[in-house]
XYZ file of C-alpha atoms in Angstrom:
255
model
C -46.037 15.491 65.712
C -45.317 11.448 65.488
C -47.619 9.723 63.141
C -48.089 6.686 65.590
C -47.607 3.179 63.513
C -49.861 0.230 64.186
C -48.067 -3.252 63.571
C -49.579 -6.613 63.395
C -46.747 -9.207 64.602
C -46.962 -12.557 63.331
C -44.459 -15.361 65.306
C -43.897 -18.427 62.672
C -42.731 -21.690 63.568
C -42.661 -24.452 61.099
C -43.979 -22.066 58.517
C -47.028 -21.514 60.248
C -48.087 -18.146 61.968
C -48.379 -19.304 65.835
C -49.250 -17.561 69.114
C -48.405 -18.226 73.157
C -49.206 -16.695 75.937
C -46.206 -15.346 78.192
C -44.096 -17.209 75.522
C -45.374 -20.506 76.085
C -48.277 -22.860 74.317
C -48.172 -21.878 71.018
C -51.197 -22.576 68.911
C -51.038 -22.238 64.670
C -53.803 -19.567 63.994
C -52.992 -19.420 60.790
C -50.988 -19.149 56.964
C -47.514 -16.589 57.127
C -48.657 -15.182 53.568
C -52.422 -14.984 54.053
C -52.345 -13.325 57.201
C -49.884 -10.995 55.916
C -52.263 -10.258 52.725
C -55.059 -9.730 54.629
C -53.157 -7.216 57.330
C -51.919 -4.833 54.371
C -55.112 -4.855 53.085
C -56.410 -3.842 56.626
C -54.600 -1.005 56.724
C -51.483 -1.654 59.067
C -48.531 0.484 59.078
C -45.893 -2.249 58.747
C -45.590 -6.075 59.445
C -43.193 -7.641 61.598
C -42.159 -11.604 61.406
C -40.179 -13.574 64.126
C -39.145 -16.771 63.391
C -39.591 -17.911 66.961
C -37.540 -21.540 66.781
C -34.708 -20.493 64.555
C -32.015 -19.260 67.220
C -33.563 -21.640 69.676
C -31.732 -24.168 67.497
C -28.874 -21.756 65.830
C -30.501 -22.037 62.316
C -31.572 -19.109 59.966
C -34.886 -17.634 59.475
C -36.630 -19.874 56.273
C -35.965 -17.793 53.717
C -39.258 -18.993 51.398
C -41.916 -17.241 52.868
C -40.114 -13.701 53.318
C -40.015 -13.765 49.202
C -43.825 -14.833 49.370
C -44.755 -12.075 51.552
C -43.028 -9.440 49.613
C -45.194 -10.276 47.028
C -48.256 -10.274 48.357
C -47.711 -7.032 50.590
C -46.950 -3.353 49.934
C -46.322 -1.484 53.157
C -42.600 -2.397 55.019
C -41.898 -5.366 56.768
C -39.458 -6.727 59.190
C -38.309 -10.181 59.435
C -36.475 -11.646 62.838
C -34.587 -15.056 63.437
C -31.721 -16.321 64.135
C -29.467 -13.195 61.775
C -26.346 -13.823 62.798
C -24.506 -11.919 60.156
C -24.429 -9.295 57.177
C -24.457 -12.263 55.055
C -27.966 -13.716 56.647
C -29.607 -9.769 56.665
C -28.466 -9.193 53.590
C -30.038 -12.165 51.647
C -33.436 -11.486 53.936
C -32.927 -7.730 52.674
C -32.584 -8.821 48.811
C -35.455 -10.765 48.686
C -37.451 -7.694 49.662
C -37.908 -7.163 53.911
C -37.325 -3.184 54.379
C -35.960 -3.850 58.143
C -34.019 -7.213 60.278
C -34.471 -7.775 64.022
C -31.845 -9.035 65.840
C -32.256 -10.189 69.939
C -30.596 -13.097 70.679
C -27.695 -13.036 67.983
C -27.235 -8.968 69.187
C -27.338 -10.199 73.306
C -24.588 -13.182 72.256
C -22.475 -10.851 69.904
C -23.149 -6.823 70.794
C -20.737 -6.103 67.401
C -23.108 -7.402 65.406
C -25.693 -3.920 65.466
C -22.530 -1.883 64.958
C -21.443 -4.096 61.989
C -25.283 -4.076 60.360
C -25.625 -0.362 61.030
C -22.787 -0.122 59.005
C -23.158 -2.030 55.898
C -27.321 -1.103 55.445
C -27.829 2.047 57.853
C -29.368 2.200 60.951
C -33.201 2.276 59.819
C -32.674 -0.878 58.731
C -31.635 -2.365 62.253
C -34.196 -3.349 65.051
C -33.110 -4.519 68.388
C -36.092 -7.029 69.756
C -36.139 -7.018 73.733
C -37.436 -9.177 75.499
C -38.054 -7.759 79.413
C -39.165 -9.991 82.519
C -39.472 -7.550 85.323
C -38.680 -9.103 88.748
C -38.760 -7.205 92.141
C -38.419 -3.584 89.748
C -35.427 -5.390 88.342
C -35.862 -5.148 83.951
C -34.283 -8.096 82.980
C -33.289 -9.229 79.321
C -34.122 -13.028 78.059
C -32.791 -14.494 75.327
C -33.698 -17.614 73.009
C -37.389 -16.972 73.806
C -38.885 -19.044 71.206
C -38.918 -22.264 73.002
C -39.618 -23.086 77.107
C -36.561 -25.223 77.184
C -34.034 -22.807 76.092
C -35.685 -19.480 77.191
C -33.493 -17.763 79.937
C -32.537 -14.271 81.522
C -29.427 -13.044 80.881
C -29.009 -10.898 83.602
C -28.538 -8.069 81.448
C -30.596 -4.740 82.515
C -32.831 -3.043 80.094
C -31.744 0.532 80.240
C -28.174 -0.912 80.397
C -28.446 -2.553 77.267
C -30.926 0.646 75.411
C -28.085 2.739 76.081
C -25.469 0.024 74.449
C -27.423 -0.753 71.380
C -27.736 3.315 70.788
C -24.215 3.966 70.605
C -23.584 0.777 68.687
C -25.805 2.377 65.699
C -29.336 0.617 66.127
C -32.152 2.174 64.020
C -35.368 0.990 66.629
C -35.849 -0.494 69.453
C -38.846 -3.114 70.329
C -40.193 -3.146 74.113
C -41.455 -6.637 74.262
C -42.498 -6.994 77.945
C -43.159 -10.583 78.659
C -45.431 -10.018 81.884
C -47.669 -9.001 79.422
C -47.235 -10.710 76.155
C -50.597 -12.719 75.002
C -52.707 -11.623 78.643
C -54.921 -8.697 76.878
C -54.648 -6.515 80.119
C -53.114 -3.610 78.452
C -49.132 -2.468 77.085
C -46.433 -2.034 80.297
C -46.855 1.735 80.716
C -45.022 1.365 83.332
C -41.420 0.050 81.799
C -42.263 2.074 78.905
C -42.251 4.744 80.510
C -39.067 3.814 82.439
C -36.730 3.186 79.430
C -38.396 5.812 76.934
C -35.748 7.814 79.642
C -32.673 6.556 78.210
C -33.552 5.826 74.688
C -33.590 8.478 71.938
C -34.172 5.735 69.319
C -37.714 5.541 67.884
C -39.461 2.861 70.234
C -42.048 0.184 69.445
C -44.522 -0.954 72.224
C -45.667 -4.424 72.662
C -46.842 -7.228 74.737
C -50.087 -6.129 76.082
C -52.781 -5.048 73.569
C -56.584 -6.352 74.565
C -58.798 -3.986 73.350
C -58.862 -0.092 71.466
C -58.560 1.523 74.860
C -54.994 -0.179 75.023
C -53.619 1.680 71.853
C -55.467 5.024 72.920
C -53.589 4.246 76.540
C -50.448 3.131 74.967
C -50.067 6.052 72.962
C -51.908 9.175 74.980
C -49.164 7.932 78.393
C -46.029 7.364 76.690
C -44.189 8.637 73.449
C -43.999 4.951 71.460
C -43.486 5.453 68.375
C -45.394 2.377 67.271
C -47.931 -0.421 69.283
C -47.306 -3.708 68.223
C -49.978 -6.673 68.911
C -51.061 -9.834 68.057
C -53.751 -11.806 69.598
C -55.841 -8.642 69.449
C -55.644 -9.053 65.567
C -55.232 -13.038 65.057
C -58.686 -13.788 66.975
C -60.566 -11.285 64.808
C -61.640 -9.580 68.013
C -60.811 -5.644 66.678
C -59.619 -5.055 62.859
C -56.908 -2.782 62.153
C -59.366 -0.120 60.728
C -61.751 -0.295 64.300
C -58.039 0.723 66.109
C -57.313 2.864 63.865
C -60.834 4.779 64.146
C -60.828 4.644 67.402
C -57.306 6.832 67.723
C -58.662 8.973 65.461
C -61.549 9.794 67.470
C -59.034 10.811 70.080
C -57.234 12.766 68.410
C -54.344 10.747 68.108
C -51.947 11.038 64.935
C -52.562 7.949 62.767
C -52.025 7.576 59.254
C -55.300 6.357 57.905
């Protein structure tokens, strides 16, 4: 049975932990290294950072604050941003993430995931998608970290889960962007659609309001992991309160 993995994401621009809604308006709610202390302390399963401006603007994730974190933290993280080569994930890897994301440096240069895969192994590599669905139509964006440069790519979802497979990826990330920052529940729906095609562990998010969400999430679909924000950042539900509540139903948690 899957031991389901809850995951606090925290997007950081200007080395502060911000949050949008439907990847726009971005507000600081808070410090990259506090608010990654207090979420291992919580209880979460693994952290995940995105350095939301960095290939907006073809720089680097800031490579400061993933040393702070990995001293202040004990469970795995992940670190996103701009990774354009084994060069970049290998200094991110060195100073002590467990995992890299790459999205819009893998949808510019597909090589790149066979080329990571290679040099670290596949659990280390994460493919981030982010899905606008239009007319039934799953499309990939890229450079989603800033209005001005977000844009589809015409690429189709299951398309590109099928691609990123063969090319040696470790996990993918379902980041549907109808959803992301509303509270009104994961996309069960496209979840559903490319858990079809992908035989890669799969990470929900985009979505999460309340518990019922993560019971949802994870009784309708086989994620792997549910990843939220807001949920966490306005102090609305702790990780321990979602955790209890999967527990209650039966759900496989690690506690």
């Amino acid at each position: 049975m899957i031991t389901r993995r809850i995951i606090p994401c925290l997007d950081v621009r200007d080395g502060k932990v911000v949050k949008g809604v439907q990847f726009k308006n971005h507000k600081i709610v808070g410090s990259i290294v506090d608010l990654a202390e207090k979420y291992s302390t919580e209880g979460a399963d693994e952290l995940v950072f995105y350095d939301i401006s960095a290939s907006t603007v073809g720089a680097t994730v800031k490579k400061e604050w993933v040393a702070k974190i990995a001293d202040v933290i004990n469970i795995p993280f992940c670190v996103a941003g701009g990774i354009k080569s084994i060069d970049d994930a290998r200094s991110i890897l060195n100073l002590g993430a467990d995992k890299i994301s790459i999205n819009t440096p893998a949808l510019e240069n597909s090589k790149l995931i066979n080329q990571l895969s290679k040099e670290f192994g596949s659990q280390c590599v994460v493919i981030g998608m982010d899905i606008k669905t239009v007319n039934n139509n799953d499309y990939l964006f890229a450079k989603t970290g800033n209005e001005t440069t977000m844009h589809s790519t015409g690429i189709n979802a299951m398309e590109w889960i099928k691609e990123v497979q063969d090319l040696g990826a470790g996990e993918v990330v379902i980041n549907s962007m109808n959803k992301d920052g509303m509270r009104n529940g994961y996309d069960i729906k496209l979840l559903k659609k490319l858990s079809s095609v992908c035989n890669l562990p799969m990470i929900a998010s985009g979505g999460a309001g309340c518990k019922e969400d993560f019971i949802n999430v994870f009784k309708e679909t086989n994620v792997d992991g549910a990843l939220a924000a807001s949920i966490f950042h306005s102090g609305k539900y702790s990780i321990s309160q979602i955790k209890s509540s999967l527990v209650e139903k039966k759900i496989n948690i690690r506690i």
